XYZ file of N, CA and C in Angstrom:
597
model
N -15.402 21.238 -10.580
C -14.555 22.625 -11.013
C -14.428 22.916 -12.387
N -15.176 23.802 -12.891
C -15.383 24.085 -14.506
C -13.879 24.791 -14.798
N -14.077 24.486 -16.022
C -12.813 24.449 -16.647
C -13.367 24.856 -18.346
N -12.104 25.380 -19.529
C -12.497 25.310 -20.503
C -11.457 25.376 -21.196
N -11.135 25.009 -22.355
C -9.707 25.629 -23.414
C -9.825 26.585 -24.104
N -8.779 27.449 -23.959
C -8.740 29.210 -24.122
C -8.420 28.848 -25.538
N -9.024 29.730 -26.369
C -8.671 30.210 -28.015
C -6.960 29.800 -28.244
N -6.894 28.824 -29.477
C -5.616 28.901 -29.442
C -5.088 28.260 -30.843
N -3.953 29.142 -31.490
C -3.939 28.788 -32.758
C -4.759 28.551 -33.661
N -5.833 29.573 -33.661
C -6.943 29.789 -35.033
C -8.208 28.734 -34.271
N -8.101 28.416 -33.372
C -8.953 27.160 -32.901
C -9.845 28.208 -31.659
N -11.853 28.129 -31.916
C -11.987 28.610 -30.856
C -12.311 27.959 -28.989
N -12.309 28.899 -28.642
C -12.150 27.985 -26.755
C -13.236 26.990 -27.228
N -12.911 25.902 -26.359
C -13.994 24.844 -26.275
C -15.167 25.187 -25.290
N -16.502 24.576 -25.116
C -17.480 24.965 -24.302
C -17.040 24.249 -22.795
N -17.422 25.181 -22.116
C -17.056 24.480 -20.417
C -17.351 22.835 -19.866
N -16.727 22.915 -19.163
C -16.770 21.204 -18.530
C -15.751 21.120 -17.687
N -16.007 19.832 -17.069
C -15.518 19.653 -15.100
C -14.081 19.435 -15.216
N -13.655 19.222 -14.369
C -12.404 18.636 -14.243
C -12.905 17.225 -13.378
N -12.368 16.150 -13.822
C -12.494 14.981 -12.998
C -11.563 14.450 -12.421
N -10.216 15.134 -12.049
C -9.368 14.313 -11.053
C -7.882 14.912 -11.369
N -7.163 13.929 -10.657
C -5.383 14.090 -10.852
C -4.878 12.864 -10.892
N -4.204 12.270 -12.172
C -3.800 11.277 -12.194
C -1.972 11.382 -12.766
N -1.294 11.024 -11.648
C 0.079 11.481 -12.103
C 0.922 12.406 -11.897
N -0.095 13.310 -11.078
C 0.413 14.746 -10.832
C -0.205 15.581 -12.063
N -1.543 14.849 -13.149
C -1.805 15.702 -14.555
C -3.019 15.687 -13.892
N -3.974 17.392 -14.674
C -5.186 17.091 -14.303
C -6.339 16.078 -15.184
N -7.055 15.699 -15.344
C -7.728 15.199 -15.935
C -9.152 15.433 -16.410
N -9.582 15.974 -17.265
C -10.852 16.228 -18.271
C -11.029 15.754 -18.962
N -12.285 15.805 -19.832
C -12.910 15.344 -20.954
C -12.498 15.759 -22.014
N -12.502 14.822 -23.218
C -12.335 15.242 -24.288
C -12.812 15.674 -24.951
N -13.825 16.159 -24.919
C -14.538 17.883 -25.290
C -14.368 18.602 -25.326
N -12.862 19.308 -24.503
C -12.379 20.421 -24.585
C -11.727 20.391 -25.740
N -11.247 19.471 -26.323
C -10.495 19.007 -27.628
C -11.015 19.407 -28.756
N -12.287 18.340 -28.845
C -12.966 17.633 -30.050
C -13.912 19.226 -30.205
N -14.145 19.804 -29.245
C -15.382 20.738 -29.808
C -14.646 22.212 -29.514
N -15.036 22.991 -30.358
C -14.754 24.759 -30.106
C -16.055 25.364 -30.224
N -16.433 26.480 -29.723
C -17.437 27.285 -29.393
C -17.494 28.306 -30.879
N -18.824 28.668 -31.337
C -18.579 29.372 -32.263
C -18.812 30.850 -32.072
N -18.965 31.692 -33.097
C -19.286 33.168 -33.249
C -20.944 33.457 -32.141
N -21.694 32.425 -32.547
C -23.389 32.542 -32.163
C -23.697 31.465 -30.405
N -22.506 31.397 -29.971
C -22.242 30.007 -28.897
C -22.715 28.528 -29.728
N -22.828 28.410 -30.815
C -23.137 27.042 -31.137
C -21.928 26.137 -30.733
N -21.741 25.258 -30.797
C -20.653 24.216 -30.818
C -20.385 23.436 -31.782
N -18.974 23.073 -32.638
C -19.247 22.407 -33.333
C -17.330 21.808 -33.504
N -17.262 20.294 -34.022
C -16.152 19.781 -33.942
C -14.864 20.200 -34.046
N -13.926 20.336 -33.871
C -12.669 20.933 -34.327
C -12.220 20.170 -35.374
N -12.085 20.988 -36.662
C -11.254 20.105 -37.582
C -10.254 18.999 -37.399
N -10.259 17.796 -37.631
C -9.507 16.943 -37.689
C -7.392 17.893 -37.704
N -7.866 17.789 -38.912
C -6.293 18.077 -38.952
C -5.759 19.716 -38.132
N -6.417 20.031 -36.986
C -6.154 21.365 -36.184
C -6.105 20.461 -34.920
N -6.144 19.524 -34.350
C -6.270 18.785 -33.681
C -4.864 18.865 -32.620
N -3.763 18.461 -33.349
C -2.629 18.454 -32.935
C -2.051 19.818 -32.583
N -2.508 21.010 -33.190
C -2.156 22.015 -32.812
C -2.494 22.785 -31.160
N -3.817 21.569 -30.680
C -3.947 21.337 -29.503
C -3.161 21.188 -27.905
N -2.122 20.603 -28.149
C -0.904 20.309 -27.528
C -0.194 21.619 -27.109
N -0.206 21.712 -25.573
C 0.305 23.452 -24.972
C -0.941 24.113 -24.810
N -2.227 24.116 -25.432
C -2.859 25.126 -25.123
C -3.420 25.268 -23.641
N -3.756 26.582 -23.855
C -3.980 27.024 -22.309
C -5.448 26.607 -21.928
N -5.595 25.923 -20.638
C -6.454 25.705 -20.081
C -7.229 26.649 -18.733
N -8.379 26.748 -18.992
C -8.604 28.081 -17.636
C -9.817 27.703 -17.190
N -10.004 27.994 -15.427
C -11.224 27.793 -14.706
C -12.146 28.713 -15.082
N -13.578 28.475 -14.708
C -14.492 29.629 -15.041
C -14.060 30.779 -14.202
N -13.105 30.712 -13.324
C -13.363 32.290 -13.936
C -12.180 33.146 -13.903
N -11.779 32.478 -15.365
C -10.930 32.892 -16.440
C -9.332 32.738 -15.579
N -9.011 32.152 -14.687
C -7.650 31.433 -14.011
C -6.898 30.797 -15.127
N -5.851 30.825 -15.391
C -5.236 29.722 -16.218
C -4.566 28.749 -15.169
N -5.089 27.281 -15.661
C -4.626 26.361 -14.695
C -3.940 25.444 -15.402
N -3.437 25.379 -16.371
C -2.473 24.422 -17.135
C -2.439 24.615 -18.732
N -2.142 23.619 -18.967
C -2.110 23.537 -20.163
C -1.944 22.222 -20.814
N -2.769 21.844 -22.172
C -2.689 20.342 -22.720
C -1.551 19.628 -23.279
N -1.715 18.553 -22.456
C -0.272 17.380 -22.751
C -0.612 16.916 -23.192
N -1.473 15.581 -23.322
C -1.721 14.784 -24.408
C -3.174 14.554 -24.486
N -3.184 13.186 -25.492
C -5.108 13.235 -25.424
C -5.160 12.293 -26.924
N -5.815 11.367 -27.038
C -5.688 10.403 -27.992
C -7.054 10.812 -28.923
N -6.679 10.353 -30.077
C -7.702 11.460 -31.511
C -8.443 10.404 -31.526
N -9.922 10.512 -31.416
C -10.769 9.651 -32.137
C -11.013 9.098 -33.360
N -10.582 10.103 -34.516
C -10.168 9.936 -35.705
C -9.294 8.686 -35.958
N -8.289 8.512 -34.851
C -7.030 7.346 -35.254
C -7.496 6.159 -34.410
N -7.896 5.966 -33.677
C -8.198 5.150 -33.019
C -9.558 4.709 -32.765
N -9.842 3.689 -33.381
C -11.501 3.180 -33.031
C -11.939 2.472 -31.994
N -11.117 2.320 -30.413
C -11.839 3.210 -29.162
C -11.133 3.410 -28.749
N -11.041 4.295 -28.180
C -10.357 5.565 -27.382
C -10.512 5.827 -26.004
N -9.501 6.510 -25.414
C -10.153 6.907 -24.182
C -10.369 8.415 -24.090
N -11.333 9.047 -24.048
C -12.124 10.251 -24.069
C -11.946 11.060 -23.265
N -10.230 11.282 -22.990
C -9.937 12.025 -21.787
C -8.774 13.088 -22.410
N -8.408 13.857 -21.262
C -7.269 14.623 -21.811
C -6.747 14.827 -20.819
N -5.261 15.007 -20.814
C -4.365 14.949 -19.615
C -3.990 16.626 -19.396
N -3.834 17.491 -18.746
C -3.537 18.719 -18.226
C -2.275 18.842 -17.433
N -1.109 19.389 -17.755
C 0.010 19.683 -16.837
C -0.617 21.179 -16.580
N -0.446 20.898 -14.878
C -0.692 21.988 -14.036
C 0.139 23.138 -14.215
N -0.272 24.651 -13.964
C 0.703 25.113 -13.605
C 1.282 25.240 -11.909
N 2.559 26.129 -11.426
C 2.927 25.705 -10.791
C 2.199 25.903 -9.539
N 1.875 27.435 -9.997
C 1.009 28.335 -8.926
C -0.410 27.778 -9.028
N -0.967 27.007 -9.683
C -2.139 26.132 -9.738
C -3.150 25.698 -8.355
N -4.027 26.583 -8.178
C -4.458 25.867 -6.742
C -6.025 24.610 -7.103
N -5.992 23.413 -6.898
C -6.566 22.506 -7.664
C -6.961 21.458 -5.926
N -7.994 21.398 -5.587
C -8.730 20.840 -4.430
C -9.585 19.532 -4.957
N -9.009 18.180 -5.265
C -9.614 17.292 -5.479
C -9.659 15.956 -4.668
N -10.529 15.791 -3.776
C -10.764 14.555 -3.187
C -10.089 13.177 -4.224
N -9.141 12.929 -3.215
C -8.115 11.657 -4.024
C -9.094 9.893 -3.302
N -9.090 9.335 -4.319
C -10.410 7.875 -4.315
C -9.539 6.752 -4.973
N -10.189 6.049 -4.918
C -9.733 4.755 -5.173
C -10.731 4.465 -6.394
N -10.456 4.110 -7.847
C -10.999 3.653 -9.062
C -11.905 1.375 -8.033
N -12.876 1.931 -8.670
C -13.960 0.750 -8.788
C -12.981 -0.471 -9.682
N -12.975 -1.147 -9.346
C -12.719 -1.982 -9.980
C -14.154 -3.092 -10.702
N -14.415 -3.247 -11.846
C -15.458 -3.381 -12.642
C -16.372 -5.006 -11.776
N -15.329 -5.904 -10.869
C -15.941 -6.889 -10.177
C -16.362 -6.636 -9.093
N -16.381 -4.684 -8.297
C -17.097 -4.541 -7.406
C -18.233 -3.649 -7.917
N -18.444 -3.537 -8.992
C -19.595 -2.802 -9.570
C -20.995 -3.423 -9.893
N -22.003 -3.681 -9.617
C -23.122 -4.268 -9.898
C -24.518 -3.380 -10.418
N -25.532 -3.650 -11.314
C -26.565 -3.515 -12.096
C -27.426 -3.073 -10.706
N -27.745 -1.757 -10.414
C -28.722 -1.226 -9.082
C -27.587 -0.701 -8.758
N -26.378 -0.461 -8.321
C -25.899 0.560 -7.754
C -25.838 1.581 -7.354
N -26.024 2.296 -6.344
C -26.304 3.785 -6.192
C -24.971 4.500 -6.712
N -25.075 5.710 -7.065
C -23.759 6.376 -7.394
C -24.089 7.651 -7.208
N -23.297 8.733 -7.189
C -23.518 10.006 -6.696
C -22.726 11.175 -7.672
N -23.318 11.997 -7.912
C -22.369 13.060 -8.676
C -22.513 14.616 -8.145
N -21.618 14.902 -7.646
C -21.493 15.771 -6.563
C -20.624 17.601 -7.576
N -21.907 18.266 -8.145
C -21.872 19.619 -9.002
C -22.489 20.574 -8.227
N -21.041 21.783 -8.071
C -21.944 22.681 -7.073
C -22.811 22.840 -6.280
N -22.010 22.135 -5.200
C -22.511 22.060 -3.671
C -23.828 21.003 -3.662
N -24.173 20.400 -5.030
C -26.031 19.563 -5.175
C -25.051 18.220 -5.310
N -25.765 17.443 -4.871
C -25.798 16.030 -4.712
C -26.806 14.994 -5.561
N -26.119 14.665 -6.540
C -27.309 14.227 -8.219
C -27.050 12.800 -7.677
N -28.260 11.982 -7.181
C -28.024 10.379 -6.766
C -28.496 9.556 -8.333
N -27.863 8.516 -8.736
C -28.390 8.150 -9.492
C -27.885 6.352 -9.535
N -28.392 5.874 -10.644
C -27.684 4.268 -10.132
C -27.282 3.489 -11.270
N -26.442 2.086 -11.154
C -25.505 2.090 -12.607
C -27.125 0.889 -13.512
N -26.889 0.857 -14.589
C -28.361 0.507 -15.458
C -27.453 -0.282 -16.335
N -26.337 -0.580 -16.656
C -25.782 -1.776 -17.361
C -24.158 -1.235 -16.817
N -23.723 -2.492 -16.762
C -22.411 -2.593 -16.673
C -21.224 -2.297 -17.670
N -20.236 -2.627 -17.670
C -19.250 -1.626 -18.668
C -19.655 -2.752 -20.270
N -19.899 -2.138 -21.008
C -20.211 -2.283 -22.826
C -19.414 -1.210 -23.497
N -19.200 -1.872 -24.751
C -19.423 -0.533 -25.981
C -20.249 0.126 -26.536
N -20.064 1.597 -26.728
C -21.064 1.871 -27.193
C -20.540 3.261 -28.224
N -21.280 3.831 -28.989
C -21.174 4.676 -29.892
C -20.939 6.261 -29.322
N -19.551 6.969 -29.370
C -19.389 7.913 -28.842
C -19.606 9.113 -29.528
N -20.812 10.184 -29.762
C -20.723 11.739 -30.035
C -20.797 10.911 -31.920
N -20.326 10.087 -32.435
C -20.341 9.665 -33.994
C -20.482 8.242 -33.896
N -20.558 7.714 -35.232
C -20.996 6.174 -35.130
C -20.169 5.437 -35.091
N -19.205 5.795 -35.671
C -17.782 5.209 -35.731
C -16.767 5.258 -34.579
N -17.477 6.353 -34.009
C -15.891 6.260 -32.633
C -16.898 5.551 -31.408
N -16.370 5.003 -30.597
C -16.760 3.627 -29.766
C -16.121 3.721 -28.566
N -16.547 3.657 -26.972
C -15.930 3.637 -25.976
C -16.296 2.859 -25.343
N -15.354 2.296 -24.688
C -16.232 1.578 -22.907
C -17.040 1.881 -22.063
N -17.945 2.100 -21.905
C -18.531 2.853 -20.124
C -19.484 1.940 -19.826
N -20.052 2.245 -18.134
C -20.783 2.060 -17.820
C -22.350 2.743 -18.374
N -23.437 2.419 -17.961
C -24.741 3.173 -18.577
C -25.351 3.331 -16.982
N -25.522 4.594 -16.768
C -26.039 5.182 -15.855
C -27.262 6.101 -15.861
N -28.222 5.918 -14.611
C -29.406 6.788 -14.970
C -29.399 7.713 -13.750
N -29.373 9.187 -14.138
C -29.790 10.167 -12.786
C -31.251 10.536 -12.470
N -31.549 11.194 -11.466
C -32.846 11.352 -10.847
C -33.205 12.590 -11.590
N -32.171 13.454 -12.333
C -32.859 14.319 -12.571
C -32.260 14.878 -14.151
N -32.299 15.859 -14.638
C -31.709 16.741 -15.887
C -30.265 17.004 -15.722
N -29.442 16.735 -16.661
C -28.236 17.312 -16.908
C -27.846 17.895 -17.893
N -27.110 18.770 -17.305
C -26.839 19.277 -19.160
C -25.383 19.039 -19.463
N -24.631 19.332 -20.717
C -23.251 18.813 -21.284
C -22.462 19.424 -20.600
N -22.407 20.538 -19.978
C -21.505 21.365 -18.833
C -20.947 20.295 -17.788
N -22.358 18.976 -17.812
C -21.245 18.469 -16.356
C -20.486 17.432 -17.083
N -20.162 17.262 -18.251
C -19.249 16.157 -18.542
C -17.941 16.489 -18.267
N -17.334 14.899 -17.675
C -16.159 15.416 -16.994
C -16.039 14.520 -15.388
N -17.576 15.411 -14.908
C -17.395 15.158 -13.134
C -17.023 13.975 -12.925
N -16.580 13.620 -11.846
C -16.403 11.930 -11.432
C -17.882 11.590 -11.040
N -18.177 9.985 -11.100
C -19.312 9.873 -10.488
C -18.838 8.736 -9.818
N -19.445 8.719 -8.209
C -18.677 8.218 -7.280
C -19.901 7.215 -6.702
N -19.320 5.863 -6.297
C -20.530 4.737 -5.899
C -20.508 5.091 -4.500
N -21.490 5.125 -4.040
C -22.301 5.393 -3.120
C -21.912 4.674 -1.902
N -22.123 3.404 -2.021
C -21.416 2.279 -0.954
C -20.051 1.999 -0.499
N -19.360 2.102 -1.449
C -17.831 2.613 -1.243
C -17.011 3.867 -1.251
N -17.090 4.615 -1.547
C -17.073 5.816 -2.078
C -15.842 5.804 -3.206
N -15.756 4.941 -3.997
C -14.844 4.966 -5.127
C -15.041 5.184 -6.338
N -14.555 5.817 -6.861
C -14.855 6.251 -8.179
C -15.188 5.266 -9.376
N -16.389 5.279 -9.670
C -17.119 4.813 -10.989
C -16.285 4.927 -12.182
N -16.231 6.353 -12.534
C -15.739 6.822 -12.815
C -15.896 8.102 -14.212
N -15.474 9.008 -14.822
C -15.806 9.943 -15.672
C -16.942 9.939 -16.315
N -18.563 10.870 -16.295
C -19.026 11.435 -16.671
C -18.788 11.484 -18.349
N -19.406 11.308 -19.198
C -18.730 11.530 -20.873
C -20.047 12.043 -21.727
N -21.082 11.092 -21.367
C -22.342 12.117 -21.997
C -23.559 12.079 -21.967
N -24.495 12.686 -21.669
C -25.451 12.570 -21.462
C -26.770 12.801 -22.736
N -27.745 11.881 -22.166
C -29.002 12.009 -23.009
C -30.065 12.332 -21.805
N -30.909 13.286 -21.645
C -31.934 13.790 -21.432
C -33.368 12.929 -21.312
N -33.909 12.793 -20.885
C -35.427 11.841 -21.330
C -36.331 13.051 -20.709
N -36.976 13.904 -21.357
C -37.739 14.579 -21.016
C -39.243 13.957 -20.336
N -39.605 13.064 -20.886
C -40.360 12.543 -20.128
C -40.944 12.350 -18.670
N -40.041 11.926 -18.229
C -39.811 11.780 -16.601
C -38.698 12.342 -15.802
N -37.673 13.393 -16.202
C -36.461 14.217 -15.909
C -35.506 12.979 -15.799
N -35.070 12.412 -15.996
C -33.912 11.730 -15.505
C -33.199 11.797 -16.803
N -31.831 11.077 -16.681
C -30.832 11.434 -17.661
C -30.282 10.340 -17.722
N -29.971 9.606 -18.652
C -29.018 8.496 -18.797
C -28.104 9.404 -19.573
N -27.014 8.202 -19.065
C -25.231 8.875 -18.899
C -24.391 7.656 -19.406
N -23.448 7.955 -19.876
C -22.294 6.698 -20.558
C -20.934 7.522 -19.201
N -20.218 6.819 -18.906
C -19.071 6.718 -17.707
C -18.280 6.181 -18.088
N -17.096 6.796 -18.257
C -16.079 6.054 -18.374
C -15.331 5.277 -17.620
N -15.092 4.044 -16.878
C -14.518 3.764 -16.003
C -13.514 4.157 -15.667
N -13.195 4.062 -14.162
C -12.280 4.363 -13.637
C -10.812 3.859 -13.549
N -10.828 3.192 -14.068
C -9.662 1.948 -13.964
C -9.279 1.710 -15.265
N -10.058 2.276 -16.113
C -9.223 2.499 -17.491
C -8.740 4.297 -17.860
N -8.630 5.031 -17.104
C -8.179 6.405 -17.342
C -6.612 6.518 -16.593
């Protein structure tokens, strides 16, 4: 499901991203909706570090502009050297979210070459695990995250960040897609997937 953070306390709305799932009654989405804001000419820029704290209680809408809830918590990449690139959203009482419940895959259950799937807008996109969990730079050289490296067989754009990635063999969650890097020569996309068991 596509979502975005609304304009709030002088911070422009975020670009569109995806809902990953629900944990402990809270929606889980990528931290993109906190650390990015859209400019007036559709460009995207970082939210100023001193304004990040202002995003607690910011409304989060789906792409039909219905409010889903408000931001409850997230870890600031400016404060932690190795952080969780996720945000937790408190659901509105009347919000309707249908997300299948899946178990998180443990690292010992994952091997290089394992098939994975990404379900987006009724399209199933297949891929494979290229590298088991390692530490990678995330958006800025000094920001670090733990992640799987996955390769998908088609081009993916930034609005898929947050989507759940599932192991084909077990239907367990590998994790949340957090960053994509297009390979224009052959149409594949390499992506980082934040491990499900760390969320």
